Amino acid sequence: MKNLLFLLISFSLFHSTLSAQILHVPSEYTTIQAGMDAASPGDTVLVADGTYTGEGNLYLSFGGKAIVVKSANGSENCIIDCVTGSPIIAFYLDSGESKNSVIDGFTIRNGDYVIYLLSSSPTIKNNILINSIGGVYCGSFSKPVIENNIITDNYHNGIRCYKSAPTIRNNKVQDNKWSGIRVSESHPLIVNNLISENSGVWGGGIELIESSATIVDNVISNNLAIYNGGGIYAWKDTSQIINNTIVYNSSAIGGAIYASQRSDQTFKNNIIAFSNRYIPTGGTKIITWIGSWTSALYHYNTSGFLIGITFWERFHNIGTSGNIIISVPGIADTSIYIQSMEVYSLGFYCKIGGGSYTSTIKTRIYFENDSLIYSSSFEASYGGTKYRTLSSLGISHVGGIISLKGDTSKISCCDFYHNEDGNYFSSTVGNDLFDISGPNENIIADPMFNDGSFKLSSNSPCIDKGLLDTTGLNLPDFDINGTQRIIDGDQNGSLIIDIGAYEFDPTMVGVKDIASTPSNFNLEQNYPNPFNPSTLIKYQIPHGATVTLKLFDVLVRKVKVLVDESKNAGKYRLEFNSK
């Protein structure tokens, strides 16, 4: 069967009903809130270029109405500045708003969590959320759609979820200082995002606390955690982590992923590679000790002399070893041999029962090669009680995944490569380093990225090496680059998903993007044309927009709507099969 395609593509930023009105700010209404107050359900409040701040432009409320609040010419031209002497919120939604309540196309800066949701489920798209305490706070019972935003350079989380279930897709979450996305007691869908160069104490990229997230098709790269989980940190978590590229993340333990006690996660089709140890600027590879609570007791006699030490070990005695040397004047040095992969603490409690004796207790913590890591001292005086507590991450492994559960049965079709110290560790079983190659079709191989990006090259071992059955994986129709999932990458006649966030397209070998963001709208001629039975269609958009791609026959009769959804700026391609 020969087919000749006539393609019409329209780029629209919003849809409205015949009765809907457009209310202009500031030409008709002097403030954004005045326009919102005057709007009826279905209306659009269109905000002209400029910077908006002060009364009527902050703490904006939808009042439960299904209206669209959007910029006239995109986020780079329309700014809501929350600076008022103290951080403040730009949009506050707490009246049960639905996905038809839309915040579209603003730069919002210098605020608290600049979009704050409680029991509200709006659509938040095409915005730049920058230089604030945080980007979006999703509070109790909220189910927003957060898409096509740039959330960057905020002092806390880019997105914070608490007892909520947002859909977070097609965003760039970058350079946030306290985890890119923090998820607590929530069930989000996190799909097709770039989560990179964020930092935090735990979970530089994503922090998961008592949650059950679905994390699919994301690039999680170059994030840093001081303690655990450079890419992802999980505590009592049951998330599904599917088809992600998790690379070049760093932390003290679990460079890519750290799954702590009672976490029971599923890992499928992920690339976990190039994880590194976090090294403080000018510091050592071992994290210095910090304050915690007492786990060691010094006993003094009535003359004020040390007569004994009691220790309570509150950590796993598994892992690499080190020594603590404790010295007291007149007492021989006491060397304590420790082993741990887990966070642990050692505390010192001393009470002098008589006399005027003052003792200086010195602690020196040594690595196994005798290089000094930490030294401290304190005094205990007559009649006094003195506490001194140190806690440490121990002398430990980095690894691709650190799991306290020690269960590898839920890790399948993943590629592990070049993770510092090793690929998979568990601190709850005798053999802490696992060989995970072979079982469940995991591989240990260089993913062979293309041209410095995280896309797969034509000879990557990850092509067509994912799960044969993708039922229940919640995969998007397109990968993070807009390439259709699933493609026969090795062209052997079988459609098998690739490992990682990018699907390899054999028709694009040798083709490079000239720029990451196109400068204009363009629909290319489909190829081949005529075709039987399939053809490849490529298009590009210079900024976020609602894209409608319709297929017509030779009589200009509509055959099918191929695309009708919001898209980020970028280049896209899809394959149409007439069968």
Coordinates of C-alpha atoms in Angstrom, one line a residue:
M1 CA 0.0 0.0 0.0
K2 CA 1.4 3.4 -1.0
N3 CA 0.5 6.4 1.0
L4 CA 1.1 10.1 0.4
L5 CA 1.0 12.1 3.6
F6 CA -0.2 15.7 4.0
L7 CA 0.8 16.9 7.4
L8 CA -0.5 20.0 9.2
I9 CA 1.1 21.1 12.4
S10 CA -0.2 23.8 14.7
F11 CA 1.5 25.3 17.7
S12 CA -0.9 26.7 20.2
L13 CA -0.2 27.9 23.8
F14 CA -3.7 27.4 25.1
H15 CA -7.2 26.3 24.2
S16 CA -10.4 28.2 25.1
T17 CA -14.1 27.7 24.6
L18 CA -16.2 30.1 22.5
S19 CA -17.4 31.8 25.6
A20 CA -14.1 32.2 27.3
Q21 CA -12.6 35.7 27.7
I22 CA -9.0 37.0 27.7
L23 CA -8.3 39.5 30.4
H24 CA -5.3 41.6 29.9
V25 CA -2.8 42.7 32.6
P26 CA -1.9 45.5 33.1
S27 CA -3.8 47.3 30.2
E28 CA -7.3 46.2 31.5
Y29 CA -6.4 45.2 35.1
T30 CA -3.5 46.8 36.9
T31 CA -2.4 43.7 38.9
I32 CA -2.4 40.0 38.2
Q33 CA -4.7 39.3 41.2
A34 CA -7.2 41.9 39.9
G35 CA -7.4 40.0 36.6
M36 CA -7.8 36.7 38.4
D37 CA -10.6 38.0 40.6
A38 CA -12.5 39.3 37.5
A39 CA -12.0 36.0 35.6
S40 CA -14.7 33.3 35.2
P41 CA -14.0 29.6 34.8
G42 CA -12.5 29.0 31.3
D43 CA -11.1 32.5 31.1
T44 CA -7.4 33.4 30.5
V45 CA -5.6 36.1 32.4
L46 CA -2.9 37.2 29.9
V47 CA 0.0 39.0 31.5
A48 CA 2.1 41.4 29.4
D49 CA 5.9 41.6 29.4
G50 CA 7.4 43.2 32.5
T51 CA 8.4 42.7 36.1
Y52 CA 5.5 42.3 38.6
T53 CA 5.9 42.6 42.4
G54 CA 4.2 44.0 45.5
E55 CA 0.5 44.0 46.5
G56 CA -1.7 42.4 43.9
N57 CA 1.1 40.5 42.3
L58 CA 2.2 38.2 45.1
Y59 CA 0.3 35.6 47.2
L60 CA -1.9 35.1 44.1
S61 CA -5.0 33.0 44.6
F62 CA -7.1 31.2 42.1
G63 CA -10.0 30.8 44.6
G64 CA -10.7 27.4 43.2
K65 CA -11.5 28.7 39.7
A66 CA -10.5 26.8 36.5
I67 CA -8.7 29.7 34.8
V68 CA -5.4 30.1 32.9
V69 CA -2.9 32.6 34.2
K70 CA -0.1 33.0 31.6
S71 CA 2.4 35.3 30.2
A72 CA 1.9 36.9 26.8
N73 CA 5.4 36.1 25.4
G74 CA 7.0 33.4 27.6
S75 CA 8.9 33.1 30.9
E76 CA 11.9 35.1 29.8
N77 CA 9.8 38.2 29.3
C78 CA 7.4 38.1 32.2
I79 CA 8.8 38.1 35.8
I80 CA 7.2 37.8 39.2
D81 CA 9.7 39.1 41.7
C82 CA 8.9 38.1 45.3
V83 CA 11.5 40.3 46.9
T84 CA 9.8 42.3 49.7
G85 CA 12.5 42.4 52.4
S86 CA 11.6 38.8 53.4
P87 CA 10.9 35.8 51.1
I88 CA 7.3 35.5 50.1
I89 CA 5.1 33.2 47.9
A90 CA 4.0 34.1 44.4
F91 CA 1.1 31.6 44.0
Y92 CA -0.8 30.1 46.9
L93 CA -3.4 27.5 46.0
D94 CA -5.5 25.8 48.7
S95 CA -9.0 25.7 47.3
G96 CA -9.2 22.3 45.5
E97 CA -8.0 23.7 42.1
S98 CA -7.9 21.1 39.2
K99 CA -5.6 20.6 36.3
N100 CA -7.7 23.3 34.5
S101 CA -6.2 25.9 36.8
V102 CA -3.0 26.7 35.0
I103 CA 0.1 28.7 35.8
D104 CA 2.0 29.1 32.5
G105 CA 5.1 30.9 31.4
F106 CA 6.5 33.1 34.2
T107 CA 10.0 33.6 35.7
I108 CA 9.4 33.6 39.5
R109 CA 12.3 34.6 41.7
N110 CA 13.5 35.7 45.1
G111 CA 10.7 34.0 47.1
D112 CA 10.0 31.3 49.6
Y113 CA 8.6 28.1 47.9
V114 CA 7.3 30.4 45.2
I115 CA 4.3 28.1 44.2
Y116 CA 2.7 26.6 47.3
L117 CA 0.0 24.0 47.0
L118 CA -2.3 22.5 49.7
S119 CA -5.2 20.2 48.6
S120 CA -4.7 21.7 45.1
S121 CA -4.0 20.0 41.8
P122 CA -3.2 22.7 39.1
T123 CA -1.1 22.5 36.0
I124 CA 2.3 24.3 36.4
K125 CA 4.1 24.6 33.1
N126 CA 6.7 26.5 31.1
N127 CA 8.0 28.5 34.1
I128 CA 11.4 29.4 35.4
L129 CA 11.6 29.1 39.2
I130 CA 14.9 30.5 40.4
N131 CA 16.8 32.1 43.2
S132 CA 14.3 31.3 45.9
I133 CA 14.0 29.1 49.0
G134 CA 12.4 26.4 46.8
G135 CA 10.4 26.0 43.6
V136 CA 7.2 24.1 44.1
Y137 CA 5.8 22.8 47.4
C138 CA 3.2 20.1 47.0
G139 CA 1.3 19.8 50.3
S140 CA -1.2 17.3 51.5
F141 CA -3.6 15.7 49.0
S142 CA -2.2 17.7 46.1
K143 CA -2.0 16.1 42.6
P144 CA -0.6 18.8 40.3
V145 CA 1.0 18.4 36.9
I146 CA 4.4 20.0 36.9
E147 CA 5.8 20.0 33.4
N148 CA 8.2 21.8 31.1
N149 CA 9.7 24.0 33.8
I150 CA 13.2 25.0 34.6
I151 CA 13.7 24.9 38.4
T152 CA 17.2 26.0 39.3
D153 CA 19.5 27.6 41.8
N154 CA 17.1 27.5 44.7
Y155 CA 18.4 27.3 48.3
H156 CA 16.4 24.2 49.3
N157 CA 14.5 21.7 47.2
G158 CA 13.6 22.4 43.6
I159 CA 10.3 20.5 44.2
R160 CA 9.1 19.3 47.6
C161 CA 6.3 16.7 48.0
Y162 CA 4.6 15.9 51.3
K163 CA 1.7 13.5 51.3
S164 CA 1.0 14.3 47.7
A165 CA 0.9 12.6 44.3
P166 CA 2.2 15.1 41.7
T167 CA 3.1 14.2 38.1
I168 CA 6.6 15.7 37.5
R169 CA 7.6 15.5 33.8
N170 CA 9.8 17.1 31.2
N171 CA 11.4 19.5 33.7
K172 CA 15.0 20.6 34.2
V173 CA 15.8 20.5 37.9
Q174 CA 19.3 21.8 38.3
D175 CA 21.7 23.5 40.8
N176 CA 19.3 23.3 43.8
K177 CA 21.1 23.3 47.1
W178 CA 19.1 20.8 49.3
S179 CA 18.1 18.0 46.9
G180 CA 16.6 18.5 43.5
I181 CA 13.3 16.7 44.5
R182 CA 12.4 15.8 48.0
V183 CA 9.6 13.2 48.4
S184 CA 8.1 12.5 51.8
E185 CA 5.1 10.1 52.4
S186 CA 4.1 10.7 48.7
H187 CA 3.5 8.8 45.5
P188 CA 4.7 11.0 42.6
L189 CA 5.3 10.0 39.0
I190 CA 8.7 11.5 38.0
V191 CA 9.2 11.0 34.3
N192 CA 11.4 12.4 31.5
N193 CA 13.2 15.0 33.7
L194 CA 16.8 16.2 33.7
I195 CA 17.9 16.2 37.4
S196 CA 21.5 17.4 37.5
E197 CA 24.1 19.3 39.6
N198 CA 21.9 19.4 42.7
S199 CA 23.4 19.0 46.1
G200 CA 22.2 18.0 49.6
V201 CA 23.1 16.2 52.8
W202 CA 21.2 13.1 51.7
G203 CA 20.0 12.5 48.2
G204 CA 21.5 15.2 46.0
G205 CA 19.2 14.4 43.1
I206 CA 16.2 12.8 44.7
E207 CA 15.4 12.2 48.4
L208 CA 12.8 9.6 49.1
I209 CA 11.3 9.3 52.7
E210 CA 8.6 6.7 53.4
S211 CA 7.3 7.0 49.8
S212 CA 6.4 5.0 46.8
A213 CA 7.4 6.9 43.7
T214 CA 7.5 5.9 40.1
I215 CA 10.8 7.2 38.7
V216 CA 11.0 6.6 35.0
D217 CA 13.1 7.8 32.0
N218 CA 15.1 10.5 33.8
V219 CA 18.7 11.6 33.5
I220 CA 20.0 11.9 37.1
S221 CA 23.6 13.2 36.8
N222 CA 26.3 15.1 38.5
N223 CA 24.5 15.4 41.8
L224 CA 26.2 15.5 45.2
A225 CA 25.3 14.3 48.7
I226 CA 27.6 14.9 51.6
Y227 CA 26.6 11.7 53.3
N228 CA 24.4 9.2 51.4
G229 CA 23.0 8.8 48.0
G230 CA 24.5 11.2 45.5
G231 CA 21.8 10.4 42.9
I232 CA 19.0 9.0 45.1
Y233 CA 18.6 8.5 48.8
A234 CA 15.8 6.3 50.1
W235 CA 14.5 5.6 53.7
K236 CA 11.7 3.1 54.2
D237 CA 11.0 3.5 50.5
T238 CA 9.2 1.2 48.0
S239 CA 9.7 3.2 44.8
Q240 CA 10.1 1.8 41.3
I241 CA 13.2 3.1 39.5
I242 CA 12.9 2.3 35.8
N243 CA 14.9 3.2 32.7
N244 CA 16.9 6.0 34.2
T245 CA 20.5 7.1 33.4
I246 CA 22.1 7.6 36.8
V247 CA 25.7 8.8 36.2
Y248 CA 28.5 10.9 37.6
N249 CA 26.9 11.3 41.0
S250 CA 29.0 11.5 44.2
S251 CA 28.6 11.0 48.0
A252 CA 30.5 9.5 50.9
I253 CA 28.4 6.3 50.7
G254 CA 26.2 5.1 47.8
G255 CA 27.4 7.4 45.0
A256 CA 24.4 6.7 42.8
I257 CA 21.8 5.2 45.2
Y258 CA 21.6 4.6 48.9
A259 CA 18.7 2.6 50.1
S260 CA 18.5 2.6 53.9
Q261 CA 16.7 0.4 56.4
R262 CA 13.5 -1.3 55.3
S263 CA 13.6 0.2 51.8
D264 CA 12.3 -2.3 49.3
Q265 CA 12.8 -0.7 45.9
T266 CA 12.7 -2.1 42.4
F267 CA 15.5 -1.3 39.9
K268 CA 14.9 -2.1 36.2
N269 CA 16.6 -1.1 33.0
N270 CA 18.8 1.6 34.6
I271 CA 22.4 2.7 33.7
I272 CA 24.3 3.2 37.0
A273 CA 27.8 4.3 36.2
F274 CA 30.7 6.6 37.1
S275 CA 29.8 7.1 40.7
N276 CA 32.4 8.9 42.8
R277 CA 33.4 9.6 46.4
Y278 CA 32.5 13.1 47.6
I279 CA 35.7 15.0 48.6
P280 CA 35.2 18.3 50.5
T281 CA 37.2 21.2 49.1
G282 CA 40.7 20.9 50.3
G283 CA 39.7 17.9 52.4
T284 CA 40.2 14.2 52.7
K285 CA 38.1 11.4 51.2
I286 CA 36.8 10.5 54.6
I287 CA 34.0 12.7 56.0
T288 CA 35.0 14.3 59.3
W289 CA 33.1 13.5 62.4
I290 CA 30.0 15.4 63.6
G291 CA 27.9 15.7 66.7
S292 CA 25.5 13.0 67.7
W293 CA 24.5 11.3 71.0
T294 CA 26.3 9.4 73.7
S295 CA 27.5 5.8 73.2
A296 CA 30.6 5.6 75.4
L297 CA 31.0 6.2 79.1
Y298 CA 34.2 7.2 81.0
H299 CA 34.2 6.2 84.7
Y300 CA 36.3 8.3 87.2
N301 CA 37.1 7.3 90.8
T302 CA 36.7 9.8 93.7
S303 CA 40.3 11.1 93.2
G304 CA 39.3 12.1 89.7
F305 CA 41.3 9.5 87.8
L306 CA 40.0 7.5 84.9
I307 CA 39.1 4.0 85.9
G308 CA 37.3 2.5 82.9
I309 CA 35.4 3.0 79.7
T310 CA 32.1 1.4 78.7
F311 CA 31.0 1.4 75.0
W312 CA 27.6 0.9 73.5
E313 CA 28.0 0.0 69.8
R314 CA 25.1 1.2 67.8
F315 CA 26.3 0.3 64.4
H316 CA 26.9 -2.6 62.1
N317 CA 30.4 -4.2 62.6
I318 CA 30.8 -4.8 58.9
G319 CA 33.1 -3.0 56.5
T320 CA 36.5 -1.4 56.3
S321 CA 38.2 -0.8 59.6
G322 CA 39.8 2.1 61.4
N323 CA 41.1 3.0 64.8
I324 CA 40.2 5.5 67.5
I325 CA 42.9 6.4 70.0
I326 CA 41.9 8.0 73.2
S327 CA 44.5 9.4 75.5
V328 CA 44.2 10.8 79.1
P329 CA 47.2 12.2 81.1
G330 CA 48.6 9.5 83.3
I331 CA 46.7 6.7 81.5
A332 CA 48.1 4.6 78.6
D333 CA 46.5 5.3 75.3
T334 CA 43.4 3.3 74.6
S335 CA 43.0 2.1 71.1
I336 CA 39.5 1.1 69.9
Y337 CA 39.2 -0.9 66.7
I338 CA 36.1 -0.1 64.8
Q339 CA 34.4 -1.5 61.6
S340 CA 31.4 0.0 59.9
M341 CA 29.8 0.9 56.6
E342 CA 26.9 2.5 58.5
V343 CA 26.6 5.8 60.2
Y344 CA 27.6 5.3 63.8
S345 CA 28.4 7.5 66.8
L346 CA 30.9 7.3 69.7
G347 CA 30.2 9.5 72.7
F348 CA 32.2 10.3 75.8
Y349 CA 30.6 11.0 79.2
C350 CA 32.8 11.8 82.2
K351 CA 31.9 12.8 85.7
I352 CA 34.6 13.6 88.3
G353 CA 33.6 12.6 91.8
G354 CA 36.1 14.3 94.0
G355 CA 39.1 16.5 94.4
S356 CA 40.0 19.4 92.1
Y357 CA 41.5 17.3 89.3
T358 CA 41.0 18.5 85.8
S359 CA 41.5 16.0 83.0
T360 CA 42.0 16.7 79.3
I361 CA 40.7 13.9 77.2
K362 CA 42.1 13.8 73.7
T363 CA 40.6 11.8 70.8
R364 CA 42.4 11.0 67.6
I365 CA 40.7 9.2 64.8
Y366 CA 42.9 7.3 62.4
F367 CA 42.5 5.7 59.0
E368 CA 43.8 2.2 58.6
N369 CA 47.0 3.5 56.9
D370 CA 47.6 5.8 59.9
S371 CA 46.9 9.0 58.2
L372 CA 45.3 11.4 60.6
I373 CA 41.7 12.2 59.9
Y374 CA 40.4 14.0 63.0
S375 CA 41.7 15.2 66.4
S376 CA 39.8 16.9 69.3
S377 CA 40.1 17.4 73.0
F378 CA 37.9 18.6 75.9
E379 CA 38.3 19.0 79.7
A380 CA 36.4 17.4 82.5
S381 CA 36.5 19.2 85.8
Y382 CA 35.7 18.6 89.5
G383 CA 32.0 17.9 90.1
G384 CA 31.2 18.3 86.5
T385 CA 29.6 16.1 83.9
K386 CA 31.0 16.4 80.4
Y387 CA 29.7 14.9 77.1
R388 CA 31.7 14.6 74.0
T389 CA 30.1 12.9 71.0
L390 CA 31.4 12.1 67.6
S391 CA 29.6 10.4 64.7
S392 CA 31.0 9.3 61.5
L393 CA 30.1 7.7 58.2
G394 CA 33.0 5.4 58.8
I395 CA 35.7 4.4 56.4
S396 CA 33.3 3.0 53.8
H397 CA 32.5 2.2 50.2
V398 CA 31.0 4.5 47.6
G399 CA 29.5 2.0 45.2
G400 CA 26.8 2.2 42.7
I401 CA 24.0 1.0 45.0
I402 CA 24.3 0.6 48.8
S403 CA 21.4 -1.3 50.2
L404 CA 20.9 -2.3 53.8
K405 CA 18.4 -4.9 52.8
G406 CA 20.9 -6.9 50.7
D407 CA 18.3 -8.2 48.3
T408 CA 19.4 -8.2 44.6
S409 CA 16.3 -10.0 43.3
K410 CA 14.6 -6.7 42.4
I411 CA 17.6 -5.5 40.3
S412 CA 17.2 -6.5 36.7
C413 CA 18.5 -5.5 33.3
C414 CA 20.7 -2.8 34.7
D415 CA 24.1 -1.8 33.5
F416 CA 26.7 -1.1 36.2
Y417 CA 30.0 0.4 35.2
H418 CA 33.0 2.1 36.8
N419 CA 31.4 2.9 40.2
E420 CA 34.2 3.7 42.7
D421 CA 34.9 0.8 45.1
G422 CA 32.3 -1.5 43.4
N423 CA 28.8 -1.7 42.0
Y424 CA 26.5 -3.2 44.7
F425 CA 27.0 -3.5 48.4
S426 CA 25.0 -4.5 51.4
S427 CA 25.8 -3.9 55.0
T428 CA 23.4 -6.4 56.5
V429 CA 25.0 -9.6 55.2
G430 CA 28.4 -11.2 55.6
N431 CA 29.6 -10.7 52.1
D432 CA 29.1 -7.0 51.6
L433 CA 30.2 -6.8 47.9
F434 CA 27.9 -8.6 45.5
D435 CA 28.7 -9.7 42.0
I436 CA 25.5 -8.8 40.2
S437 CA 26.6 -9.6 36.6
G438 CA 24.6 -12.4 35.1
P439 CA 21.7 -12.8 37.5
N440 CA 18.5 -11.1 36.3
E441 CA 20.3 -10.1 33.1
N442 CA 22.3 -7.3 34.7
I443 CA 25.5 -6.4 32.8
I444 CA 28.8 -4.8 33.8
A445 CA 29.9 -2.8 30.7
D446 CA 30.8 0.6 29.5
P447 CA 27.4 2.1 28.3
M448 CA 29.3 3.9 25.5
F449 CA 27.6 7.2 25.5
N450 CA 27.6 9.3 22.3
D451 CA 29.7 12.5 21.8
G452 CA 29.8 13.5 25.5
S453 CA 26.1 13.2 26.0
F454 CA 24.2 10.4 27.7
K455 CA 22.7 9.1 24.5
L456 CA 23.7 5.7 23.4
S457 CA 26.2 5.2 20.6
S458 CA 25.6 2.6 17.9
N459 CA 27.8 0.1 19.6
S460 CA 26.4 0.5 23.1
P461 CA 25.8 -2.8 25.0
C462 CA 22.6 -1.3 26.4
I463 CA 20.8 -1.3 23.1
D464 CA 17.9 -3.8 23.1
K465 CA 19.1 -5.3 26.5
G466 CA 16.1 -4.2 28.6
L467 CA 13.3 -6.3 29.9
L468 CA 11.4 -8.2 27.2
D469 CA 8.1 -7.5 29.0
T470 CA 7.5 -3.9 29.8
T471 CA 4.0 -4.4 31.2
G472 CA 3.4 -2.2 34.3
L473 CA 6.6 -0.1 33.9
N474 CA 4.6 3.1 33.3
L475 CA 6.9 3.9 30.4
P476 CA 6.2 7.1 28.4
D477 CA 5.5 6.9 24.7
F478 CA 8.7 8.9 24.1
D479 CA 12.1 9.0 25.8
I480 CA 13.6 12.2 27.3
N481 CA 14.9 13.2 23.9
G482 CA 11.6 12.7 22.1
T483 CA 12.5 9.4 20.5
Q484 CA 9.8 6.8 20.5
R485 CA 9.9 4.0 23.0
I486 CA 10.4 1.1 21.9
I487 CA 12.6 1.0 18.8
D488 CA 14.4 -2.1 17.2
G489 CA 17.8 -0.6 17.9
D490 CA 19.9 -3.5 16.7
Q491 CA 17.5 -4.0 13.7
N492 CA 17.1 -7.7 14.2
G493 CA 13.3 -7.6 13.9
S494 CA 12.5 -7.6 17.6
L495 CA 11.3 -4.6 19.5
I496 CA 13.1 -4.6 22.9
I497 CA 13.6 -1.6 25.1
D498 CA 17.1 -0.2 25.7
I499 CA 18.7 0.2 29.1
G500 CA 18.8 3.8 30.3
A501 CA 16.8 7.0 29.7
Y502 CA 17.6 7.3 25.9
E503 CA 16.3 4.9 23.2
F504 CA 18.8 4.4 20.4
D505 CA 17.4 5.3 17.0
P506 CA 19.4 3.6 14.2
T507 CA 18.0 6.0 11.6
M508 CA 19.8 8.9 13.4
V509 CA 23.3 7.5 13.4
G510 CA 25.8 10.2 12.5
V511 CA 23.2 13.0 12.9
K512 CA 24.1 15.6 15.5
D513 CA 22.0 18.4 16.9
I514 CA 23.4 21.8 15.9
A515 CA 22.0 23.4 19.1
S516 CA 20.2 22.1 22.1
T517 CA 17.3 24.5 21.6
P518 CA 16.0 25.2 18.1
S519 CA 15.6 28.8 17.0
N520 CA 12.4 28.4 15.0
F521 CA 9.4 26.2 14.4
N522 CA 9.9 23.6 11.7
L523 CA 8.2 20.5 10.3
E524 CA 10.4 18.4 8.1
Q525 CA 9.2 16.2 5.2
N526 CA 8.4 12.8 6.4
Y527 CA 10.8 10.0 5.3
P528 CA 10.3 7.8 3.4
N529 CA 7.5 9.2 1.4
P530 CA 5.7 7.3 -0.2
F531 CA 6.1 4.6 2.5
N532 CA 4.9 1.1 3.4
P533 CA 4.0 0.7 6.2
S534 CA 5.9 3.3 8.3
T535 CA 7.4 6.7 8.0
L536 CA 9.5 8.9 10.3
I537 CA 8.3 12.4 11.1
K538 CA 10.5 15.1 12.6
Y539 CA 9.7 18.6 13.9
Q540 CA 11.2 21.2 16.2
I541 CA 9.9 24.0 18.5
P542 CA 11.9 26.9 19.9
H543 CA 9.9 27.2 23.2
G544 CA 7.4 25.3 25.2
A545 CA 4.0 25.0 23.4
T546 CA 1.0 22.8 22.9
V547 CA 1.7 20.9 19.7
T548 CA -0.9 19.4 17.5
L549 CA 0.2 17.1 14.7
K550 CA -2.6 15.9 12.3
L551 CA -2.4 13.4 9.5
F552 CA -4.5 13.9 6.4
D553 CA -5.0 11.7 3.3
V554 CA -4.7 12.8 -0.4
L555 CA -8.3 14.1 -0.2
V556 CA -7.4 16.3 2.8
R557 CA -9.5 14.2 5.1
K558 CA -8.2 13.9 8.6
V559 CA -6.9 10.4 9.3
K560 CA -5.5 10.6 12.7
V561 CA -4.2 13.0 15.4
L562 CA -0.6 12.0 16.1
V563 CA 0.3 14.5 18.8
D564 CA -1.8 16.8 20.9
E565 CA 0.1 17.7 24.0
S566 CA 2.4 20.2 25.7
K567 CA 6.1 19.9 24.6
N568 CA 9.3 21.5 25.8
A569 CA 11.5 23.4 23.4
G570 CA 13.5 20.8 21.4
K571 CA 13.7 18.5 18.5
Y572 CA 11.2 15.6 18.2
R573 CA 10.7 12.6 16.0
L574 CA 8.0 9.9 15.8
E575 CA 7.3 6.9 13.7
F576 CA 3.9 6.5 12.1
N577 CA 2.9 2.9 11.2
S578 CA -0.2 2.6 8.9
K579 CA -0.8 -1.0 9.9

